[in-house]
Short mmCIF file of C-alpha atoms in Angstrom, two decimals:
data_model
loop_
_atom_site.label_atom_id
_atom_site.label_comp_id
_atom_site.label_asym_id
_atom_site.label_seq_id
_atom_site.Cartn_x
_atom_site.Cartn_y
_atom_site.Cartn_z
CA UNK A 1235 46.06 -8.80 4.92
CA UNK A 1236 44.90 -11.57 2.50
CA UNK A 1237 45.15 -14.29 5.19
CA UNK A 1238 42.90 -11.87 7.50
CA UNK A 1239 40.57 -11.33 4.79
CA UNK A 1240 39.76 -15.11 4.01
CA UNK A 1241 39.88 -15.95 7.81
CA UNK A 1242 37.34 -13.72 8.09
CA UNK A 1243 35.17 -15.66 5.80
CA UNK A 1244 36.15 -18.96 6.09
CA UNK A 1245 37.19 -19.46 9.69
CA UNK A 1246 35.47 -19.26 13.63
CA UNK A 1247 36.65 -16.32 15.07
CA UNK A 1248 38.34 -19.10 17.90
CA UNK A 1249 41.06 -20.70 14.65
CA UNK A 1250 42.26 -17.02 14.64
CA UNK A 1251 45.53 -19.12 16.15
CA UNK A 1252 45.42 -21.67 13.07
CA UNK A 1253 46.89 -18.58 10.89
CA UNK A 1254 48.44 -16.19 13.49
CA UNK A 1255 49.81 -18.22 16.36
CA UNK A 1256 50.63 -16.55 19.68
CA UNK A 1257 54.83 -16.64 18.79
CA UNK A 1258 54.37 -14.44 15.87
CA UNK A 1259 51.16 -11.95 17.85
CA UNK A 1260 54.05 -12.18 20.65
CA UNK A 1261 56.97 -11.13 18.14
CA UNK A 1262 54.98 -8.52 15.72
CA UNK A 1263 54.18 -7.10 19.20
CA UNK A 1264 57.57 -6.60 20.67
CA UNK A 1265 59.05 -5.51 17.62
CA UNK A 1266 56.32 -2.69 17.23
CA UNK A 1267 56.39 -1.93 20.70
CA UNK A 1268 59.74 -0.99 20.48
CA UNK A 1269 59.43 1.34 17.81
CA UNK A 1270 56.22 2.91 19.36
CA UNK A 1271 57.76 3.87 22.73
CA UNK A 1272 60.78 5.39 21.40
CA UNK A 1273 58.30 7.81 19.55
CA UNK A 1274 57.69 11.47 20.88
CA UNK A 1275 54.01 12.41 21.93
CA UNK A 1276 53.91 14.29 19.11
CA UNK A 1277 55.42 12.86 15.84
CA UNK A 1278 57.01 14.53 13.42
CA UNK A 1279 56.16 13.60 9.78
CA UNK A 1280 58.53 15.92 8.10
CA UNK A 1281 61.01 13.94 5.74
CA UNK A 1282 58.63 14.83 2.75
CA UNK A 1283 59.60 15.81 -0.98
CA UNK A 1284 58.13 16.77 -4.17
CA UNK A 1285 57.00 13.51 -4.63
CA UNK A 1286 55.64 12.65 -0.94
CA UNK A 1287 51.78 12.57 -0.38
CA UNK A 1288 50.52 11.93 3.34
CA UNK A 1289 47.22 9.79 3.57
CA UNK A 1290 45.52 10.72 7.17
CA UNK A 1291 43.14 8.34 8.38
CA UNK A 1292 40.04 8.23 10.71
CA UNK A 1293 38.25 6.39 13.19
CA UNK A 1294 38.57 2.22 12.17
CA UNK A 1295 36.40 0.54 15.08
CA UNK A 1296 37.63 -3.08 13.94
CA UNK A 1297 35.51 -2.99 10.55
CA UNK A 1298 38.82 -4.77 8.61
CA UNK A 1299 37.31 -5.59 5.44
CA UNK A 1300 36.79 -1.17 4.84
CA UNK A 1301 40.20 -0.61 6.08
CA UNK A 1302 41.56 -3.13 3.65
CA UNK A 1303 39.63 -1.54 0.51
CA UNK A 1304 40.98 1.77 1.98
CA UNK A 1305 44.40 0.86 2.02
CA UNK A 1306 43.85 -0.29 -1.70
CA UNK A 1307 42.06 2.88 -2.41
CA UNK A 1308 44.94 5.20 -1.23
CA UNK A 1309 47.67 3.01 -2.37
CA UNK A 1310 49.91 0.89 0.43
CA UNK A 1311 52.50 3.07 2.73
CA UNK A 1312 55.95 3.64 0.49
CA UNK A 1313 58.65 5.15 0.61
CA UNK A 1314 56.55 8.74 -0.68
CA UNK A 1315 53.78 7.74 0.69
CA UNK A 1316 53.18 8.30 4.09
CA UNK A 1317 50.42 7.08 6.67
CA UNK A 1318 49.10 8.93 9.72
CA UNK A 1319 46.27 7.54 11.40
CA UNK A 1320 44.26 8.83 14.36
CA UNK A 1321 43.32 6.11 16.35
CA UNK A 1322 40.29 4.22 17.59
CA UNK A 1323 41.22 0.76 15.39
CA UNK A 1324 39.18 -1.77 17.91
CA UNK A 1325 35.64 -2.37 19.29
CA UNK A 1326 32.67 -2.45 18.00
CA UNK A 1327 33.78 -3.99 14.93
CA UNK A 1328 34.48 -7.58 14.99
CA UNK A 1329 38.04 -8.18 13.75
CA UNK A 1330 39.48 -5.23 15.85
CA UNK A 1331 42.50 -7.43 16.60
CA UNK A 1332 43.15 -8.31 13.28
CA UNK A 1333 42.81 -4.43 11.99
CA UNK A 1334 45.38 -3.26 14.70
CA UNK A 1335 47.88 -6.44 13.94
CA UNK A 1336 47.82 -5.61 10.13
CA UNK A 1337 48.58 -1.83 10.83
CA UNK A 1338 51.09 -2.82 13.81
CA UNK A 1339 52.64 -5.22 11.04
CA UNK A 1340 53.01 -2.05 8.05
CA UNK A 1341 54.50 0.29 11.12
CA UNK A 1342 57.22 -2.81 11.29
CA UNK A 1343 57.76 -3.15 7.69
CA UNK A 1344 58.10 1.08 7.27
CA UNK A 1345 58.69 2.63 10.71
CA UNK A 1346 59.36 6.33 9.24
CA UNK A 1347 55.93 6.19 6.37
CA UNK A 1348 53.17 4.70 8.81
CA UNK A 1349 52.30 6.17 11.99
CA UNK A 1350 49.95 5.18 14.06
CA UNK A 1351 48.19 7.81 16.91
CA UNK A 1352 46.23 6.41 19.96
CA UNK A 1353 42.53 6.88 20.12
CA UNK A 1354 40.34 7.02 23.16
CA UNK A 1355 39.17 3.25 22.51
CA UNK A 1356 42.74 2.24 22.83
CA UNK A 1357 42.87 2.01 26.60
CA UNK A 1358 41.09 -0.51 28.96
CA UNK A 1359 38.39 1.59 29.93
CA UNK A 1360 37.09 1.48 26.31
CA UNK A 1361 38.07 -2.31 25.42
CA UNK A 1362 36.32 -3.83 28.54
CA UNK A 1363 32.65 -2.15 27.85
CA UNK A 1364 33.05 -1.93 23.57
CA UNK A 1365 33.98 -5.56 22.88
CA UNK A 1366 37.62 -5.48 22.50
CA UNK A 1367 38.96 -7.67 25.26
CA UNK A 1368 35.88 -10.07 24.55
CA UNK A 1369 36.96 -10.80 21.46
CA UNK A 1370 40.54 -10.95 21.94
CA UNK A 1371 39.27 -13.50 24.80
CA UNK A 1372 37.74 -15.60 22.68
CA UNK A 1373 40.15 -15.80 19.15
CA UNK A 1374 43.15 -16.83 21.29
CA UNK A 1375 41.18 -18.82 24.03
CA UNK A 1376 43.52 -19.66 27.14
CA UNK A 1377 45.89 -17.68 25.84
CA UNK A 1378 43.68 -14.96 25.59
CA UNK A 1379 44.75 -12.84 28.55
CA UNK A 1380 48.06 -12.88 27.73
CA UNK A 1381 47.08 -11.66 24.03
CA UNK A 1382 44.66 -8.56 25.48
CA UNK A 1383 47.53 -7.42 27.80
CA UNK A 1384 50.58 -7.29 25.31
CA UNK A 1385 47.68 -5.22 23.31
CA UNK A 1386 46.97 -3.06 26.22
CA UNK A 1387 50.95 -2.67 26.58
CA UNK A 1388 51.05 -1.47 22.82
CA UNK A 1389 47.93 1.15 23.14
CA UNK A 1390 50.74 2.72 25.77
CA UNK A 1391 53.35 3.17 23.56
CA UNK A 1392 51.29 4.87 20.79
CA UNK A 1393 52.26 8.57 19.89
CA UNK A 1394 49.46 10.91 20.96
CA UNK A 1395 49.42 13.00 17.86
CA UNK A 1396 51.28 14.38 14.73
CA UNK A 1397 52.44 17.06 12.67
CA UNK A 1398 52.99 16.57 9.30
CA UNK A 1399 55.09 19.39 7.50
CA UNK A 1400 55.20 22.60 8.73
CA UNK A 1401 51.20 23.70 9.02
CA UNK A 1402 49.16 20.45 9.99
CA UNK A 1403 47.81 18.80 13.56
CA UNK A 1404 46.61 15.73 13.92
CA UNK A 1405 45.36 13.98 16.84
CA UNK A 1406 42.05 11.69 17.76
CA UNK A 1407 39.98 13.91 20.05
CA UNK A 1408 42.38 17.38 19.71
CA UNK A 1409 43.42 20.17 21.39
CA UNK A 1410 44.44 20.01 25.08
CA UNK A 1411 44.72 22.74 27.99
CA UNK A 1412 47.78 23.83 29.82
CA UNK A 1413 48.94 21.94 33.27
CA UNK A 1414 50.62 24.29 35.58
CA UNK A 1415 53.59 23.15 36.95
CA UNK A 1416 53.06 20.90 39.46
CA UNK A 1417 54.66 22.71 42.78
CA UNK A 1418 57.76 20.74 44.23
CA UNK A 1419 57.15 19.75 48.12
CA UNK A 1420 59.85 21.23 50.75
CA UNK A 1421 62.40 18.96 51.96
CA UNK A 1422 60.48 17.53 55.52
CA UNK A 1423 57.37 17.97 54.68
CA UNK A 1424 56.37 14.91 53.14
CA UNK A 1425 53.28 14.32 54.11
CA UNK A 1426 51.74 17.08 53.30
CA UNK A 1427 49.39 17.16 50.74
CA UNK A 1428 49.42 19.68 47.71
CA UNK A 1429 46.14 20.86 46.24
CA UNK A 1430 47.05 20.23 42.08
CA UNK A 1431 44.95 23.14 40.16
CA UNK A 1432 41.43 22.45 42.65
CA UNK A 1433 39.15 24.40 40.06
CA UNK A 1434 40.55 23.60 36.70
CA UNK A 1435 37.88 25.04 34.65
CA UNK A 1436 38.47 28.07 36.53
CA UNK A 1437 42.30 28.32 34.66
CA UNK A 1438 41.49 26.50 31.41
CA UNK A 1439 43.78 27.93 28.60
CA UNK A 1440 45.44 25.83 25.76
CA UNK A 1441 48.65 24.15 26.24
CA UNK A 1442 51.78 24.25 24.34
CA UNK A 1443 53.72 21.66 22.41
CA UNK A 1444 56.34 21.70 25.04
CA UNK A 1445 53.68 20.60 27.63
CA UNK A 1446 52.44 17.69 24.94
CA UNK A 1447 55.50 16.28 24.81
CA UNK A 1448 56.37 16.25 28.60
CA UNK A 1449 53.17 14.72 29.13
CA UNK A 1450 53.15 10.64 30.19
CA UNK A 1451 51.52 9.13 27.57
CA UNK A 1452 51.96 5.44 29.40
CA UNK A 1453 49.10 5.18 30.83
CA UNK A 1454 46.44 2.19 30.94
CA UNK A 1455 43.61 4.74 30.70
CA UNK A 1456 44.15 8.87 30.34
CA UNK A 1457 43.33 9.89 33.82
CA UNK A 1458 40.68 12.98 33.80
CA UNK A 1459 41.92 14.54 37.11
CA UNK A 1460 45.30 15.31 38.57
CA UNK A 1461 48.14 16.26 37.01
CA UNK A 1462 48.24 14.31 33.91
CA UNK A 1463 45.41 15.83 31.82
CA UNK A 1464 46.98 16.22 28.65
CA UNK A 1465 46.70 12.71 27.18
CA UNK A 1466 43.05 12.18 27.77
CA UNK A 1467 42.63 15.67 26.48
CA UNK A 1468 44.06 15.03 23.14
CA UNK A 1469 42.07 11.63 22.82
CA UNK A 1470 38.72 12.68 24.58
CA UNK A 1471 38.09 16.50 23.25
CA UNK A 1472 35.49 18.05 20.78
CA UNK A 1473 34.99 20.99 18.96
CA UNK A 1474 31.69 22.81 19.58
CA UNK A 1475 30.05 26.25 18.14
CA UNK A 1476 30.05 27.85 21.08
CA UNK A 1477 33.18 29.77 22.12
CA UNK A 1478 35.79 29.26 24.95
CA UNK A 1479 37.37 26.15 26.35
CA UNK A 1480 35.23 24.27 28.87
CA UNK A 1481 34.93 21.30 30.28
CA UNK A 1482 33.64 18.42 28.58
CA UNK A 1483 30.64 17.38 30.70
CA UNK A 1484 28.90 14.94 27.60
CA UNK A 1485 32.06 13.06 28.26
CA UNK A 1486 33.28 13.34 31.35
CA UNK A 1487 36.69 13.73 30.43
CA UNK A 1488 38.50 16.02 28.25
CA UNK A 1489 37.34 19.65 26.54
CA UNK A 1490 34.92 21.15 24.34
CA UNK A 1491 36.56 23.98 22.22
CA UNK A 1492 35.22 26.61 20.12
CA UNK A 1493 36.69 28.20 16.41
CA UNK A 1494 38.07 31.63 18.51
CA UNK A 1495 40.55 28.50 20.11
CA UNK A 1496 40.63 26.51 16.79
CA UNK A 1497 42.05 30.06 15.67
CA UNK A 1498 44.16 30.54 18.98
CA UNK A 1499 45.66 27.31 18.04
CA UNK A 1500 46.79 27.97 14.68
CA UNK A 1501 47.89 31.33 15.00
CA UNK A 1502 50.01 30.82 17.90
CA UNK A 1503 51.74 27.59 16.69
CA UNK A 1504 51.51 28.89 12.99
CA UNK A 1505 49.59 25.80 11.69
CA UNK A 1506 46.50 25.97 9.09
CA UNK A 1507 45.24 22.99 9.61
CA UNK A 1508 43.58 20.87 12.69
CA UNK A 1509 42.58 16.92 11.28
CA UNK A 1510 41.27 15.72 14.15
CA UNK A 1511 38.81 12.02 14.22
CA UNK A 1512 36.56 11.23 17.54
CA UNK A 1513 32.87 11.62 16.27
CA UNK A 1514 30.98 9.36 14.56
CA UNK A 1515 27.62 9.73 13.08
CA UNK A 1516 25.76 8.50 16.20
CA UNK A 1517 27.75 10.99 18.25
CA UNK A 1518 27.31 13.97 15.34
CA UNK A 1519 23.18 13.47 16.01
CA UNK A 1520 23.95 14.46 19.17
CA UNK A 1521 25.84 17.69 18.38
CA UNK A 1522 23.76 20.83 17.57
CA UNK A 1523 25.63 23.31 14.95
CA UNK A 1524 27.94 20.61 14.21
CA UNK A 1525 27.64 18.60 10.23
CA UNK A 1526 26.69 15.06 10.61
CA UNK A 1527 29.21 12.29 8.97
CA UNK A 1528 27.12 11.55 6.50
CA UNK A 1529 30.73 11.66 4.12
CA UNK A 1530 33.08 10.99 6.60
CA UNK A 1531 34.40 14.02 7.56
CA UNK A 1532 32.90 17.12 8.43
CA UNK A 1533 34.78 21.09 8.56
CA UNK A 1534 33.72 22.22 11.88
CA UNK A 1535 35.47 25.35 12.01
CA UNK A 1536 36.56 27.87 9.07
CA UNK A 1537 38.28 31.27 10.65
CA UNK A 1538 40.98 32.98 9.54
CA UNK A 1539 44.17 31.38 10.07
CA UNK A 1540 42.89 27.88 8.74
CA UNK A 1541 39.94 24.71 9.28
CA UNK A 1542 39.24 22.12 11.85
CA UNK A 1543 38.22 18.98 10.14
CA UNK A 1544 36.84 15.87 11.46
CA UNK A 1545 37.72 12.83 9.82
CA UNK A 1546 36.07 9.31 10.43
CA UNK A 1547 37.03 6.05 8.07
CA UNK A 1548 34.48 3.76 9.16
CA UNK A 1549 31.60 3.27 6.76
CA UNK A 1550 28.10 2.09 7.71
CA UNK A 1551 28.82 2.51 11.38
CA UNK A 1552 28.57 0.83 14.30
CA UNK A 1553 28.88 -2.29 12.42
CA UNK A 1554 26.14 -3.38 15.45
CA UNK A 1555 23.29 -1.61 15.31
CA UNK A 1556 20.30 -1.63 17.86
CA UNK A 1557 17.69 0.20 15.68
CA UNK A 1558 16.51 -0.76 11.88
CA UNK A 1559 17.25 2.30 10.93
CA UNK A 1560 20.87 2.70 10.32
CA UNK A 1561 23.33 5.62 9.87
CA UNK A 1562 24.77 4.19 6.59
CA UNK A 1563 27.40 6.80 6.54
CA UNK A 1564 30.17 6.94 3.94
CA UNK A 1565 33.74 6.71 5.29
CA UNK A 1566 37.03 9.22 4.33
CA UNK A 1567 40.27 9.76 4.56
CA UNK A 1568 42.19 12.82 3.27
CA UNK A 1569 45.19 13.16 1.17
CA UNK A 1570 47.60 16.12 1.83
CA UNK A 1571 49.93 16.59 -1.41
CA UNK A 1572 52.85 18.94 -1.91
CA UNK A 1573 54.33 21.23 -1.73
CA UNK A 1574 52.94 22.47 1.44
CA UNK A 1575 50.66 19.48 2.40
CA UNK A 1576 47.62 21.71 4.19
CA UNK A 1577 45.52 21.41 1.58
CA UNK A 1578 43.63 18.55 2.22
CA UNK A 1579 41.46 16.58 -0.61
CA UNK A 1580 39.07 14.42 0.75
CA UNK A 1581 38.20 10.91 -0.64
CA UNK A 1582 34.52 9.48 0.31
CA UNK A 1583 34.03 5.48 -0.01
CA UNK A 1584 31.07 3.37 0.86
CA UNK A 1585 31.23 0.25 3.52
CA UNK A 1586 32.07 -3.46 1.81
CA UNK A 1587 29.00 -5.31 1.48
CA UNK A 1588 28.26 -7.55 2.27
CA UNK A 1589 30.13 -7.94 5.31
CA UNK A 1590 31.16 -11.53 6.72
CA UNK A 1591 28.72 -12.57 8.96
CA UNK A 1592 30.31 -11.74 12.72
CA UNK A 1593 28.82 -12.39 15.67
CA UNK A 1594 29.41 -8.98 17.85
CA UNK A 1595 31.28 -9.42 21.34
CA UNK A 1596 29.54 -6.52 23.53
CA UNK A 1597 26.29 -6.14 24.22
CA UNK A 1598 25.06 -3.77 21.71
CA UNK A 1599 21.69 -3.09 22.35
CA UNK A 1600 22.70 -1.89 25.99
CA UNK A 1601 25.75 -0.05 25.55
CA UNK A 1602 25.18 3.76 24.59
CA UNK A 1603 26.02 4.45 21.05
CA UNK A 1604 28.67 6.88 21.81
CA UNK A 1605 31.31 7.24 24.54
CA UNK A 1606 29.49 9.39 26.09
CA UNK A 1607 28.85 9.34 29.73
CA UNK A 1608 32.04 8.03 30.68
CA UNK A 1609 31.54 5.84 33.45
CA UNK A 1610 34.12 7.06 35.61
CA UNK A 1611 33.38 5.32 39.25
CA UNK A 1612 34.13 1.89 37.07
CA UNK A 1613 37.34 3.33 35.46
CA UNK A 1614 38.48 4.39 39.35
CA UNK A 1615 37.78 0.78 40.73
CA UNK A 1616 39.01 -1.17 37.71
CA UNK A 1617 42.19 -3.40 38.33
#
């Protein structure tokens, strides 16, 4: 963390290899990797005590130097204290690598008190058009590709959400439909095709924990047809005010879900808590009914088995900024604390300042603030 933290000040973003050379990226890598993959879709964070406290983190977009005062803030991962955070770690910012290496390097050092969720930016989708694979491009130079695509291998192994004790979710976008089983083709009669689900709006109901962890998780980008819709609901979804589950149209991929499912959820699984991450402040001006992130977090929905909270830990975001005017939004994360861990207290910080000047490596005045509008004819054509 220290060595990140002065490179970042003292260094070109292309002498990245001076203090992490590609053998040790390669190693920290396949050791993590390891660990990652053998993880369910939904991980359980359940070996807590009396003294335990769980520290659930939001949205990071590469901005390492608030992530480092946040890990100060909380306290480092121990043995009681635990780490669960929901994804989204590159683009935008401009030391995304470095944020995901330091966090890939704590889940090596304590595999069973850091855990680290996939967000929708951890895909290739994402890192080609928010800066990710630009800047991983140009810190390790001709080794570069080799460097984005042992990343891109990682982003596959990472869990899809969590449960921590008995009564809390957590997952980057949140809650995700059923899939009907896909139907088995008769012996012969291979080339005929099968229709999967034609209308799934039509059918939408909430799936079950069963169906999360069946669901295949190792996948470059979360596809949003066929019969795989479960991961790119989890890191795609939103909450809205208006009941029912619908498709996400803003988007183009994943749900919108209203507090009569937020209850649903609960009730059925017997939870009291949904911490989910996904919306920033420039997406939150876009969201009638909905808090903006002015604190980092927002509770979206309060019914009668529980909340849905959003959570986001980056702090004056996008560290870009087109306009003058910026959001200068506080970031959060939450602690849950015994015995029970669902009632969660929520800690507010402001962004470093100054920042190290960065130069950013996607075009931020073009790109759309949010992920909205997913541009799905260049996901289908992408190699």
């Amino acid at each position: 963390m220290s060595v990140f933290d002065w490179a970042s000040r003292n260094l070109d973003p292309t002498q990245l290899p001076d203090v992490f050379p590609v053998e040790v990226f390669d190693s920290l890598v396949l050791c993590a990797s390891k660990i990652l993959h053998k993880e369910a879709n939904c991980v359980a964070v359940d070996q807590l005590g009396p003294e335990s406290t769980v520290v659930v983190v939001g949205d990071l977009h590469g901005q390492l130097h608030d992530l480092l005062f946040l890990l100060n803030d909380a306290g480092f991962p121990s043995e009681n204290r635990f780490f669960v955070f929901n994804g989204d770690y590159v683009d935008r910012g401009a030391w995304g690598l470095e944020s995901f290496l330091i966090l890939l390097a704590w889940k090596v050092f304590l595999p069973k008190s850091v855990y680290l969720l996939r967000g929708n930016h951890e895909s290739k989708y994402c890192t080609s058009v928010y800066g990710f694979e630009k800047e991983v491009l140009t810190k390790y130079g001709d080794k570069g590709k080799h460097v984005y695509r042992k990343c891109l291998g990682c982003f596959e192994g990472l869990p899809l959400t969590s449960m921590v004790g008995k009564y809390v979710y957590t997952a980057h976008g949140g809650l995700f439909r059923s899939t009907p089983a896909t139907p088995k083709r008769s012996k012969g009669k291979k080339n005929r095709r099968i229709a999967f689900n034609p209308d799934p709006s039509s059918t939408l109901s909430l799936g079950s924990f069963e169906e999360l962890n069946k669901a295949r998780r190792s996948v470059l980008d979360p596809p949003w047809e066929g019969s795989n819709l479960i991961p790119g609901d989890v890191l795609w979804s939103d909450p809205s005010m208006k009941p029912g589950l619908s498709p996400n149209k803003e988007r183009g991929i994943g749900l919108l879900w209203g507090p009569d499912c937020t209850e649903d959820f609960l009730k059925k699984f017997q939870l009291k808590l949904i911490i989910r991450s996904h919306e920033g402040p420039d997406a939150r001006e876009k969201r009638p009914g909905l808090g903006g992130m002015d604190n980092g977090y927002t509770i979206d929905h309060i019914v009668e088995s529980g909340k849905l909270i959003t959570l986001f830990s980056a702090p004056d975001y996008p560290q870009f900024q087109g306009t003058e005017e910026r959001y200068r939004n506080k970031g959060a994360y939450i602690v849950l604390e015994p015995p029970n861990f669902d009632n969660p207290v929520f800690h507010s910080f402001e962004a470093i300042t100054p920042r190290p000047k960065a130069n950013p490596f996607y075009n931020f005045e073009e790109v759309i603030d949010s992920d909205e509008e997913l541009d799905l004819a260049s996901m289908a054509t992408s190699p």
